[in-house]
Phi, psi and omega in degrees: 000130183273161153278137160257114190256115181256118180249118169270128190225142162217134168052038139253040188304332174289300163313317169311288181327310176288320186276346185270331174297324168292321183289313206301326185286007171257353173296121159286179176273352186269007187242146157218154176243128171231115207261137184254088196271115187273045177065057170310152159302320164255117187299145193303321185301315178317305179305310192252029184293309184313300183306329190283327195285319182292335182258037193285339170296344178257148174281096186245139155205157189246128170262107189237102178290151192294339169212175185277119190246020184083164185306294187291334172288330179281329160308300190299329184298314177317313186287321194291311178292312189319138169291163163065016182285000000 
């Protein structure tokens, strides 16, 4: 079983990038990261593409909502979609 780090976000791309960059050095093969982008103006995939490419050994995925479902619903989606619960 892996530890899943679920990150809900909306329009915080710069701060997400900075914090995600710091987090990646602490991730082991026992972890996965799933970012839940609540339809940010600039897709999170575009912002972190470089980090994902450089850290291809880490299981990183981005789930982007087709429209903004609201903060609470995006947080709930983290629990609904995360594997191994």
